[in-house]
Amino acid sequence: MKTLLFAIIAVIGVSLGIGGTAHAYPQFQMSRDQTCWGCHVSPSGGGILNENGLNVAESISQFGTSPEFLNKLITTPDWLALGGDFRGAYGYLQTPEKSLDPIPMQAELYANARFKDFTLHVTAGARPPEYRNESATYFWSREHYLQWQTAAADGELFVRVGRFMPIFGLRFAEHPDYTRRYGGTALYTDTYGVAVEYVRDKYEVHVTGFIKDPIIDPVAHDNGGAAYAEYRVTDKLAIGAEGMFTKSDDDQKIRGGLTAKVLVAPTVLIQGEGQFVNQQIVGGGAPNQLVAYILGSWFVTDPVMVDVGLGHFDENIRIKNLDRDCVDLNIHWFTTSHIELIVTNRLEVIGQTKGGPTGAYSLLQLHYRL
Amino acid sequence: MVALAACGTTEDDRPATLRYVTESILAPSCGEAQCHSTFKQSLGDVFDTVVGARQSLHRNGLALYSDRTNAADAELIHWVTDDKPFNRTDPQGNIIGRMPWDAPLPNADIDLMKKWIAAGVPGAQCVPEDYGGQDCNLNAVVECDSEGNYGATVMACSGATPTCVCDGSSNTCGCKAQ
């Protein structure tokens, strides 16, 4: 049975080829729980759900169903948690050439083994294969780390060593969101590092030091450090601050920014992140950039969440018509505890339409959580 | 957002160099993980590092153009301005469309790339160090004139004498290590 299951998963992974991955939904914060750790095993969110997260997945879904791994067809010992995510999309793109395209996104499995205060976590699955090195690069482990955690002063202290995404900013699931794509945590920029994280109901602090991946041909080419702190002023308002320094052979970047989350109604959360970026390019050039994203999320009913996002990115604030703005409309339907349908839409203009062609996409995405 | 969008008033005086074009335009727009990153290297092009961009320009002759008075004729510019620019297909047999695939480039960035190409692609000349101190990529595409002589000023070597072949089919060029 297990062999057959893994064979099916492997075939799905190969057929997907893969072009994206996803993390947690910070849209759930405040209305469901104060912290990412309230629903996820990881202190920074994403991946395997804990018992509370499983209960939320079941309670908000249209048709229920058992939320556990594989609908509880397989039970694991208490020390072992398994999971996985599969995503794919199809739809219309206008960039500005118009096309209909399939977009393979994610086929990953997670394993989390906990022994007392230590946790070993592995995320493994398909990846976009490297050109002319395909046979060796269809699969990889995007995350693998050892984590130590202990209770400390009404909170929980975590130390992670291994490969993971530096913890920075609001950590939206959708990697095209400007504060992810242009904001220091682009798709597959997970790398080796050490993180010290402290999480309690009132506040959380994450500090990460990281290096360029010395093992594979990586996405990110930097060494650096990142810090993010979030303070919950009330149970309906949180503010945060962030900073990141990265240095590669070709440039260095300093990022500083602020975040905020406001639960304006029991079912409406507005959150935003803004960054100022200074890039120093080796050999000349030092553009200052702005990156911002504001997301309003409304649970129309429990199974339906509507996101409206506004993004702004200015690659060089000194030069006119290099800024881009987008309006995103994403509609999530949580059908069962495991299956989510998402319609994602974007309209994007450059220089307020005077700086370049208008882009757009409209995609239907299917997400299956194992 | 509207107030932020109003930023930027200066005429474009950004450096027209490989380093600037790579780090400011190519890496964030073309060098994404699933596209022309070192990680994926889609169709052999890498645009997220200066060395990768330089090698990709050589291998695929992306900065060459037949009309020396028109930098917009360079292949790199066609890729970011034309629909289905060369009717080439990807490994799945689909015709490759205009780049970047997921979001358009600002006109000002395309203009800066044209300016850079028209100036002789400063910084993109073949550097033996990119190839571990060995001769430069012998498959670099070179511009040839009608008599079969190379006129490889666009892809000239850096501090080295190019050794080029113009036989009408391969049109390759290499740079000897110093």
XYZ file of C-alpha atoms in Angstrom:
548
model
C 0.000 0.000 0.000
C 2.718 2.464 0.988
C 4.823 1.531 -2.024
C 1.867 2.104 -4.326
C 1.107 5.410 -2.666
C 4.633 6.712 -3.050
C 4.753 5.518 -6.657
C 1.576 7.465 -7.418
C 2.988 10.540 -5.745
C 6.247 10.226 -7.648
C 4.410 9.956 -10.963
C 2.331 13.004 -10.147
C 5.469 14.881 -9.212
C 7.274 14.032 -12.440
C 4.276 14.906 -14.550
C 3.949 18.253 -12.867
C 7.474 19.415 -13.508
C 6.730 22.061 -10.914
C 6.724 25.812 -10.836
C 5.723 26.993 -7.411
C 5.136 26.224 -3.815
C 3.087 27.646 -1.045
C 3.289 28.309 2.633
C 0.709 29.122 5.266
C -2.185 31.525 5.006
C -1.484 34.500 7.255
C -5.041 35.522 6.367
C -6.133 33.115 9.096
C -4.192 34.886 11.798
C -6.192 36.743 14.470
C -9.559 35.444 13.322
C -8.434 31.829 13.955
C -5.382 32.102 16.180
C -2.862 34.711 17.259
C 0.237 33.008 15.882
C 1.263 30.853 12.895
C 2.428 28.304 15.449
C -1.147 28.098 16.707
C -2.071 26.076 13.605
C 1.253 24.833 12.212
C 4.050 22.706 13.597
C 6.616 25.195 12.327
C 7.027 28.370 14.430
C 6.986 30.481 11.259
C 4.001 28.689 9.714
C 3.595 26.606 6.590
C 3.640 22.869 6.003
C 2.238 20.397 8.483
C -0.774 21.416 10.552
C -0.979 20.725 14.274
C -4.143 19.514 15.993
C -5.622 23.010 16.133
C -4.805 23.578 12.463
C -6.476 20.309 11.513
C -9.585 21.322 13.446
C -9.677 24.653 11.617
C -9.262 22.893 8.247
C -12.230 20.689 9.035
C -14.435 23.336 10.580
C -14.165 25.860 7.758
C -14.505 23.409 4.882
C -17.764 23.066 2.982
C -18.069 19.305 3.240
C -15.926 18.460 6.247
C -14.152 15.087 5.966
C -11.446 13.853 8.253
C -8.645 16.456 8.230
C -5.812 14.129 9.223
C -3.063 12.859 6.921
C -4.645 10.873 4.081
C -8.046 11.214 5.730
C -6.692 9.046 8.563
C -6.280 6.044 6.276
C -2.801 5.763 7.717
C -2.118 6.523 11.340
C 1.335 7.517 12.463
C 2.907 7.276 15.917
C 2.665 10.384 18.070
C 6.274 11.365 17.415
C 5.815 11.370 13.638
C 3.710 13.781 11.580
C 3.347 13.441 7.819
C 1.819 15.721 5.242
C 2.015 17.000 1.725
C 0.742 19.590 -0.694
C -0.113 19.314 -4.382
C -1.039 22.316 -6.476
C -1.593 23.048 -10.121
C -3.250 25.836 -12.086
C -4.558 26.555 -15.544
C -5.693 29.772 -17.069
C -5.182 32.966 -18.975
C -2.019 35.044 -18.994
C -1.455 38.410 -20.624
C 2.128 39.603 -20.312
C 1.144 41.217 -22.705
C 1.107 38.297 -25.160
C -2.116 36.427 -24.514
C -2.059 32.708 -23.850
C -3.760 29.854 -22.056
C -1.269 27.863 -20.015
C -1.091 25.060 -17.489
C 1.068 25.922 -14.484
C 2.381 22.999 -12.471
C 3.060 24.314 -9.003
C 3.794 21.986 -6.155
C 4.156 18.305 -5.293
C 5.803 17.967 -1.907
C 5.718 15.625 1.045
C 6.528 16.595 4.623
C 7.807 14.565 7.536
C 8.243 15.844 11.052
C 9.774 13.581 13.674
C 9.846 14.862 17.242
C 11.954 13.421 20.028
C 11.400 15.327 23.268
C 12.627 18.888 22.587
C 14.143 18.074 19.201
C 12.366 17.940 15.854
C 13.739 16.759 12.545
C 11.811 18.152 9.607
C 12.101 17.215 5.922
C 10.201 18.627 2.951
C 10.896 16.662 -0.222
C 9.330 16.587 -3.641
C 9.466 17.666 -7.219
C 11.242 20.778 -8.463
C 11.774 22.439 -11.838
C 14.610 20.378 -13.335
C 17.841 22.096 -14.271
C 18.479 22.335 -18.003
C 20.702 19.506 -19.255
C 20.896 18.071 -15.746
C 17.311 16.893 -15.633
C 17.796 13.343 -14.472
C 19.581 14.487 -11.313
C 17.267 17.374 -10.532
C 13.656 16.271 -10.789
C 13.494 15.838 -7.031
C 15.002 17.620 -4.093
C 14.571 18.432 -0.472
C 13.568 22.071 -0.239
C 13.600 22.051 3.544
C 15.450 19.926 6.037
C 16.305 21.145 9.469
C 16.817 20.182 13.064
C 14.865 22.200 15.575
C 15.207 22.487 19.312
C 12.425 24.071 21.315
C 11.727 24.776 24.934
C 9.199 26.685 26.983
C 10.546 30.030 28.134
C 8.795 32.837 29.999
C 5.221 32.126 28.896
C 6.401 31.556 25.358
C 8.322 29.068 23.290
C 11.922 29.380 22.174
C 12.996 27.672 18.957
C 16.429 27.202 17.426
C 16.569 25.828 13.898
C 19.603 24.670 11.930
C 19.366 23.507 8.352
C 17.675 24.465 5.110
C 14.556 26.629 5.241
C 13.233 30.021 4.134
C 14.646 32.904 6.182
C 11.811 34.211 8.341
C 10.919 37.659 7.112
C 7.792 39.777 6.825
C 4.205 38.604 6.531
C 5.150 35.472 4.570
C 2.188 35.396 2.202
C 1.499 32.037 0.600
C 1.227 33.471 -2.921
C 4.760 33.924 -4.209
C 3.746 36.447 -6.924
C 2.749 38.882 -4.143
C 5.186 41.762 -4.492
C 6.572 41.557 -0.966
C 7.534 37.966 -1.703
C 8.667 38.247 -5.314
C 10.623 41.486 -4.875
C 10.812 41.497 -1.092
C 13.592 39.066 -0.211
C 11.641 35.793 0.043
C 11.056 34.852 -3.581
C 10.084 31.354 -4.637
C 12.643 28.667 -3.720
C 14.989 31.046 -1.922
C 15.106 28.604 0.968
C 18.725 28.084 1.940
C 20.972 26.898 4.750
C 20.919 28.906 7.914
C 20.361 29.174 11.634
C 17.256 30.745 13.115
C 16.490 31.715 16.678
C 12.781 32.327 17.210
C 10.736 33.278 20.233
C 6.948 33.101 20.022
C 4.343 34.013 22.590
C 0.806 35.316 22.328
C 1.790 38.953 22.741
C 4.781 39.055 20.412
C 7.220 37.037 18.358
C 10.789 37.570 17.196
C 12.626 35.691 14.453
C 16.315 36.150 13.654
C 17.929 34.185 10.820
C 21.492 34.005 9.531
C 21.907 32.285 6.181
C 24.419 31.416 3.487
C 24.316 30.706 -0.222
C 23.485 27.042 -0.704
C 26.877 25.361 -1.216
C 25.406 22.083 -2.477
C 23.093 22.804 -5.415
C 22.839 25.498 -8.090
C 20.648 27.797 -6.007
C 18.023 30.450 -6.615
C 19.479 32.885 -4.077
C 23.163 33.743 -4.292
C 23.511 35.686 -1.080
C 24.861 35.343 2.385
C 23.072 37.451 4.927
C 20.787 37.904 7.863
C 17.132 38.690 8.459
C 15.118 39.767 11.463
C 11.377 40.062 11.940
C 9.460 41.053 15.056
C 5.713 41.305 15.489
C 3.916 42.815 18.463
C 0.228 42.258 19.025
C -1.056 45.519 20.476
C -4.511 44.045 21.007
C -6.107 40.832 19.842
C -7.222 42.789 16.777
C -4.095 44.774 15.948
C -0.511 43.710 15.343
C 2.456 45.720 14.132
C 5.826 44.467 12.992
C 9.269 45.538 11.886
C 11.728 43.816 9.593
C 15.276 44.121 8.368
C 17.452 42.094 6.023
C 20.982 42.340 4.712
C 22.179 40.228 1.787
C 25.452 40.197 -0.088
C 26.379 38.285 -3.230
C 29.286 38.492 -5.677
C 27.244 40.937 -7.758
C 25.397 43.160 -5.305
C 24.300 43.789 -1.770
C 20.879 44.776 -0.503
C 19.641 46.340 2.704
C 15.926 46.038 3.386
C 13.918 47.675 6.124
C 10.193 47.656 6.539
C 7.050 47.654 8.608
C 4.041 45.382 8.779
C 0.574 45.720 10.248
C -2.476 43.518 10.689
C -5.905 44.771 11.679
C -8.947 42.603 12.274
C -11.534 45.196 11.323
C -14.450 42.788 11.743
C -14.663 39.199 12.973
C -14.373 37.988 9.385
C -12.275 40.741 7.806
C -8.513 41.074 8.184
C -6.430 43.777 6.531
C -2.677 43.357 6.554
C 0.127 45.174 4.859
C 3.867 45.209 4.457
C 6.102 47.966 3.119
C 9.816 47.819 2.487
C 12.493 50.298 1.533
C 15.384 48.628 -0.271
C 18.828 49.955 -1.078
C 20.738 47.901 -3.631
C 24.446 48.450 -4.199
C 25.514 46.931 -7.498
C 29.175 45.973 -7.850
C 30.736 48.202 -10.478
C 28.233 51.031 -10.143
C 24.595 51.747 -9.546
C 22.686 52.022 -6.286
C 18.947 51.986 -6.915
C 16.594 52.639 -4.013
C 13.417 50.614 -4.249
C 9.985 50.472 -2.666
C 8.033 47.257 -2.223
C 4.554 47.198 -0.725
C 1.587 44.889 -0.551
C -1.753 45.347 1.215
C -4.158 42.439 1.469
C -7.749 42.514 2.627
C -9.270 39.123 3.421
C -12.938 38.475 3.991
C -14.460 35.169 5.061
C -17.739 35.538 3.213
C -18.790 32.275 4.763
C -16.562 29.761 6.518
C -15.600 27.897 3.324
C -15.169 30.979 1.129
C -12.377 33.503 1.592
C -12.011 36.485 -0.717
C -8.657 38.280 -0.905
C -8.178 41.677 -2.475
C -4.539 42.716 -2.750
C -2.835 45.908 -3.843
C 0.859 45.760 -4.721
C 3.421 48.407 -5.511
C 7.004 47.896 -6.628
C 9.328 50.630 -7.766
C 12.632 49.196 -8.978
C 14.281 52.647 -8.877
C 12.395 55.465 -7.175
C 14.583 58.096 -8.855
C 13.562 57.171 -12.414
C 10.046 57.742 -13.642
C 7.807 55.039 -15.070
C 9.695 52.133 -13.510
C 7.022 51.544 -10.871
C 4.450 48.802 -11.190
C 1.132 48.375 -9.407
C -1.187 45.420 -9.256
C -4.662 44.603 -8.092
C -5.203 40.986 -7.093
C -8.505 39.236 -6.517
C -8.263 35.710 -5.157
C -11.271 33.616 -4.210
C -10.632 30.521 -2.102
C -13.183 27.788 -1.669
C -12.328 25.226 0.986
C -14.391 22.326 -0.285
C -13.280 19.507 1.999
C -10.684 19.426 4.744
C -8.128 18.603 2.064
C -9.251 20.182 -1.213
C -9.203 23.861 -1.998
C -10.192 25.582 -5.238
C -8.772 29.031 -5.864
C -9.444 31.560 -8.585
C -6.518 33.979 -8.752
C -6.669 37.147 -10.808
C -4.232 39.995 -11.318
C -4.230 43.252 -13.254
C -0.822 44.922 -13.375
C 0.153 48.309 -14.789
C 3.546 49.941 -15.223
C 4.066 53.654 -14.640
C 0.313 54.045 -14.150
C -0.128 52.622 -17.696
C 2.374 55.089 -19.196
C 5.477 52.994 -18.541
C 4.749 49.773 -20.388
C 2.155 47.229 -21.410
C -0.552 46.121 -19.008
C -0.294 42.584 -17.679
C -2.944 40.281 -16.298
C -3.715 36.728 -15.375
C -6.725 34.713 -14.368
C -6.057 31.191 -13.141
C -7.996 28.353 -11.609
C -5.887 26.553 -9.041
C -6.500 23.182 -7.437
C -4.839 22.479 -4.108
C -4.841 19.114 -2.408
C -3.448 18.821 1.089
C -2.471 15.263 1.796
C -0.348 53.345 -3.563
C -1.142 56.218 -5.895
C 1.219 58.490 -3.972
C 3.937 55.865 -4.149
C 3.353 55.429 -7.851
C 4.037 59.094 -8.417
C 7.679 58.596 -7.412
C 10.416 59.071 -9.989
C 11.042 62.191 -11.956
C 14.615 61.965 -13.209
C 15.550 61.160 -16.784
C 17.044 57.714 -17.110
C 20.770 58.020 -16.365
C 21.259 54.494 -15.067
C 24.547 52.762 -15.978
C 24.292 50.837 -19.266
C 26.537 47.971 -18.118
C 26.138 44.232 -17.895
C 26.313 44.340 -14.105
C 23.589 46.941 -13.789
C 21.341 45.423 -16.447
C 21.702 41.977 -14.889
C 21.146 42.936 -11.262
C 18.476 45.559 -11.832
C 16.491 44.161 -14.766
C 17.358 40.621 -15.836
C 17.688 38.990 -12.405
C 14.372 40.162 -10.903
C 12.378 39.850 -14.142
C 13.931 36.915 -16.020
C 16.006 35.104 -13.393
C 13.122 33.812 -11.292
C 13.409 30.329 -9.815
C 11.251 28.573 -12.384
C 12.736 30.418 -15.384
C 16.272 31.622 -16.129
C 17.737 31.136 -12.670
C 20.952 29.254 -11.987
C 18.597 26.743 -10.364
C 16.509 26.052 -13.492
C 18.566 27.446 -16.412
C 15.585 27.289 -18.723
C 16.802 26.479 -22.263
C 20.362 27.160 -21.123
C 19.946 30.831 -20.321
C 20.875 32.137 -16.868
C 20.081 35.706 -15.934
C 20.323 35.831 -12.151
C 24.099 36.352 -11.970
C 26.492 38.494 -13.954
C 28.606 35.511 -14.980
C 25.530 33.534 -15.984
C 24.155 36.398 -18.055
C 27.498 36.916 -19.801
C 27.791 33.244 -20.694
C 24.178 33.112 -21.898
C 24.749 36.122 -24.140
C 27.760 34.361 -25.685
C 26.240 30.958 -26.091
C 23.105 32.177 -27.748
C 24.270 35.364 -29.440
C 21.534 37.298 -27.682
C 23.173 40.698 -28.136
C 23.988 40.309 -31.836
C 22.036 42.202 -34.432
C 22.296 42.396 -38.182
C 21.465 46.053 -38.537
C 24.222 47.885 -36.658
C 22.133 51.045 -36.543
C 19.273 49.366 -34.743
C 19.895 47.792 -31.328
C 16.239 46.771 -31.249
C 17.187 44.089 -33.764
C 19.184 42.165 -31.131
C 17.683 38.831 -30.201
C 17.427 39.799 -26.534
C 15.224 42.759 -27.441
C 13.039 40.686 -29.751
C 12.427 38.275 -26.877
C 10.998 41.028 -24.658
C 9.070 42.990 -27.280
C 7.637 40.539 -29.828
C 4.883 37.954 -29.565
C 6.277 34.474 -30.342
C 9.485 36.163 -31.461
C 11.259 33.278 -33.188
C 8.602 30.564 -33.253
C 10.970 28.399 -31.212
C 9.534 25.603 -29.145
C 10.190 24.450 -25.614
C 10.968 20.786 -24.778
C 7.223 20.098 -24.644
C 6.803 21.389 -28.201
C 5.011 24.605 -27.273
C 5.965 27.786 -29.093
C 7.825 30.082 -26.713
C 6.122 33.438 -26.328
C 7.193 36.902 -25.338
C 9.365 37.219 -22.264
C 9.159 37.630 -19.340
C 6.493 35.017 -19.261
C 4.719 36.185 -16.105
C 4.812 40.007 -16.161
C 5.741 42.649 -18.741
C 8.920 44.727 -18.559
C 8.812 48.517 -18.253
C 9.587 50.335 -21.499
C 12.376 52.208 -19.713
C 14.126 48.915 -18.912
C 13.897 47.804 -22.535
C 15.273 51.185 -23.620
C 18.203 50.792 -21.213
C 18.966 47.362 -22.668
C 18.916 48.815 -26.185
C 21.267 51.585 -25.070
C 23.579 48.991 -23.546
C 23.585 46.829 -26.667
C 24.113 49.834 -28.943
C 27.117 50.785 -26.818
C 28.702 47.367 -27.455
C 27.319 45.499 -24.434
C 29.876 46.858 -21.926
C 30.828 44.189 -19.414
C 29.552 41.325 -21.550
C 32.795 40.665 -23.380
C 34.030 37.144 -23.054
C 36.165 36.644 -19.940
C 38.273 33.458 -19.750
C 37.930 33.525 -15.962
C 34.245 32.733 -16.432
C 35.389 29.391 -17.778
C 37.837 28.559 -15.018
C 40.727 30.388 -16.682
C 40.354 28.296 -19.820
C 39.582 29.523 -23.298
C 36.209 31.116 -23.569
C 33.216 29.197 -24.731
C 34.029 27.962 -28.205
C 30.386 27.906 -29.085
C 29.901 31.607 -28.609
C 27.927 33.044 -31.471
C 29.776 35.626 -33.502
C 28.633 38.191 -35.969
C 29.963 37.509 -39.487
C 29.984 39.796 -42.482
C 29.025 38.856 -46.028
C 32.618 37.903 -46.904
C 32.769 35.426 -44.075
C 34.949 37.601 -41.871
C 33.971 38.033 -38.299
C 33.116 41.493 -37.178
C 32.748 40.476 -33.606
C 32.949 43.839 -31.955
C 29.723 43.110 -30.142
C 31.037 39.968 -28.527
C 34.715 40.858 -28.453
C 37.018 39.284 -25.915
C 38.112 41.105 -22.815
C 41.906 41.478 -22.884
C 42.288 38.639 -25.336
C 42.293 38.088 -29.072
C 39.205 36.361 -30.372
C 39.678 33.292 -32.522
C 36.620 33.062 -34.673
C 35.272 30.925 -37.440
C 32.788 32.191 -39.974
C 31.780 29.317 -42.189
C 28.199 30.320 -42.672
C 26.871 27.566 -40.494
C 28.562 27.561 -37.131
C 29.881 31.121 -36.861
C 31.622 30.405 -33.597
C 34.135 32.446 -31.666
C 36.442 31.858 -28.739
C 38.736 33.902 -26.572
C 42.155 32.571 -25.627
C 43.039 32.699 -21.957
C 45.874 35.121 -21.189
